[in-house]
Short mmCIF file of C-alpha atoms in Angstrom, two decimals:
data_model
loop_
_atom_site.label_atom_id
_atom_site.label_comp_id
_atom_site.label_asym_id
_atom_site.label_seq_id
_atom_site.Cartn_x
_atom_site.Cartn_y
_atom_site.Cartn_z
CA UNK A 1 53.24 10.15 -22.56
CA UNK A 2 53.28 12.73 -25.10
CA UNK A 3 51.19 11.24 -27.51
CA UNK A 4 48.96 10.23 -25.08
CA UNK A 5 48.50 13.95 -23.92
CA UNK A 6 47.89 15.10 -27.32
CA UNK A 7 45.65 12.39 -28.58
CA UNK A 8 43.40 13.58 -25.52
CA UNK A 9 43.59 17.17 -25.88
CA UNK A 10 42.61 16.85 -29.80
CA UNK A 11 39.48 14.33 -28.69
CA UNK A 12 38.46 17.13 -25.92
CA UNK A 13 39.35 20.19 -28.52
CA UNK A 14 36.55 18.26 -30.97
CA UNK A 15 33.94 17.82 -28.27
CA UNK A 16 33.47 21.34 -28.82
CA UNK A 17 32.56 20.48 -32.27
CA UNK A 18 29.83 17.80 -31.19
CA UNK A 19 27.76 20.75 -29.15
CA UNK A 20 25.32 23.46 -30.02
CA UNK A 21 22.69 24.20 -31.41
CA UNK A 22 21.53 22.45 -34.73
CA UNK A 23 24.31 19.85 -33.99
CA UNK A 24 23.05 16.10 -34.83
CA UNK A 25 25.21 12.46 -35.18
CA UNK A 26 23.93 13.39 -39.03
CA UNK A 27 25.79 16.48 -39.61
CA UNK A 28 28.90 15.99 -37.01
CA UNK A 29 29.60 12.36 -37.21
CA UNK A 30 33.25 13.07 -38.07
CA UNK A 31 33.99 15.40 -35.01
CA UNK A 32 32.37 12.09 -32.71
CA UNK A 33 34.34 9.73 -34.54
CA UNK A 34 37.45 12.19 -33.63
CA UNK A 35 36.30 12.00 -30.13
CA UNK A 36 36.20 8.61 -29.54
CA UNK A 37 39.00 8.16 -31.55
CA UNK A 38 41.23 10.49 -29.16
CA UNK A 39 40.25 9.51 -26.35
CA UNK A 40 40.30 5.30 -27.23
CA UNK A 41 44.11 6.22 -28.25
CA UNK A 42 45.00 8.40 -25.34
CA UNK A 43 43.63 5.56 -22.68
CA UNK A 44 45.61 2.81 -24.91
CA UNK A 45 49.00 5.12 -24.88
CA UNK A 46 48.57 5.71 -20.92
CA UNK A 47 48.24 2.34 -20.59
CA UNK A 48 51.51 2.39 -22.51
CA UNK A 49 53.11 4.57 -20.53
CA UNK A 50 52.05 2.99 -17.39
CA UNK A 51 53.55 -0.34 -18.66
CA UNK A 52 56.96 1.11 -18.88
CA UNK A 53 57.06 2.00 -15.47
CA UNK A 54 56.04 5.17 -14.40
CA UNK A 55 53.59 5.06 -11.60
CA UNK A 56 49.99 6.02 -12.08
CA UNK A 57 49.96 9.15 -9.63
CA UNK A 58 52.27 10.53 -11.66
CA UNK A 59 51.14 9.65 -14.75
CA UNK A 60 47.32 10.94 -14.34
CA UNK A 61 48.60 14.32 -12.81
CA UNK A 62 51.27 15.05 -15.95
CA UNK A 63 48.32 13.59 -18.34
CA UNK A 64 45.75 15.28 -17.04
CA UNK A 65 47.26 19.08 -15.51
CA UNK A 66 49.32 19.40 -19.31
CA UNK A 67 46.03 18.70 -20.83
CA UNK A 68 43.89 21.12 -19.07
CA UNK A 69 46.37 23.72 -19.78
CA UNK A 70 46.63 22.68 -23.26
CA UNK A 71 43.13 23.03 -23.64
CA UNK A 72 42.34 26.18 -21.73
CA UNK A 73 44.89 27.26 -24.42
CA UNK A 74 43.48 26.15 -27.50
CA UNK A 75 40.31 27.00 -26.17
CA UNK A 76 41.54 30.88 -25.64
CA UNK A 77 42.88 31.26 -29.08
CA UNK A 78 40.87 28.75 -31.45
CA UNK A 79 37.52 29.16 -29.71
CA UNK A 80 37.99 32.72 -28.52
CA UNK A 81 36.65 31.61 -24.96
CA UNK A 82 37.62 34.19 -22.23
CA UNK A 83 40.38 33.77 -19.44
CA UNK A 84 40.19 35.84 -16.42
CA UNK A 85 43.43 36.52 -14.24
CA UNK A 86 42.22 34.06 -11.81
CA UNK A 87 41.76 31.16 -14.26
CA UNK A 88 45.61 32.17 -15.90
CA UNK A 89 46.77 32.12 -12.43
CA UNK A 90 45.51 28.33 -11.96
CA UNK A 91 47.12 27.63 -15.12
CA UNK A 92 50.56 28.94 -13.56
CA UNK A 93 50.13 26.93 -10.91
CA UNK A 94 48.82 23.74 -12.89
CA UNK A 95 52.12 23.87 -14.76
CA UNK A 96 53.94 24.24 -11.20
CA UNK A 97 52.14 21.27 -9.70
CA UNK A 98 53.54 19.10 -13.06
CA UNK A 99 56.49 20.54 -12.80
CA UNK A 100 57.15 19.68 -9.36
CA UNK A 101 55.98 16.27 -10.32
CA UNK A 102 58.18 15.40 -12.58
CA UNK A 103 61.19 17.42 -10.50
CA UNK A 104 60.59 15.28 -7.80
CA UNK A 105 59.87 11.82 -9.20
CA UNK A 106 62.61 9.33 -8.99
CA UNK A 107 64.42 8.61 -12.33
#
């Protein structure tokens, strides 16, 4: 699960890199490649996970709430994007939700 999480927060990290002004397949072709890279790897390791057994509700939430904080993270320090205290507060409670998630799943 972890590399599936982190193969899709460095593909959605890069779209960032694929946007703007001036950008063109010419000039960026390496940050799209990273994209579809990522996100081809993170869908094949999910599948991965899924395979082993843990069920897809669970899965999706832990794979997709750790990568929006992840990348509301990376966005904050790399990118220098702002946070409010209402955003960080839905990040709290993002982790929570996982948390309680994986707390309550059956082992």
């Amino acid at each position: 699960m972890a590399l599936a999480i982190a193969s899709e927060v460095v593909a959605t990290t890069f779209l960032k890199f694929t946007s703007g002004e001036g950008v063109t397949l010419a000039n960026r072709w390496w940050a799209y490649a990273i994209v579809v890279v990522g996100y081809v790897a993170s869908f094949v390791m999910l599948n991965f996970t899924l395979s082993r057994g843990v069920p897809l509700g669970i899965a999706y939430a832990v794979w997709g709430g750790v990568g929006i904080v992840l990348v509301s993270i990376i966005s904050w320090l790399v990118f220098k994007e702002f946070l409010s205290w209402v955003q960080i507060a839905g990040i709290v409670l993002v982790i929570g939700g996982v948390l309680l998630l994986e707390l309550g799943a059956k082992r």
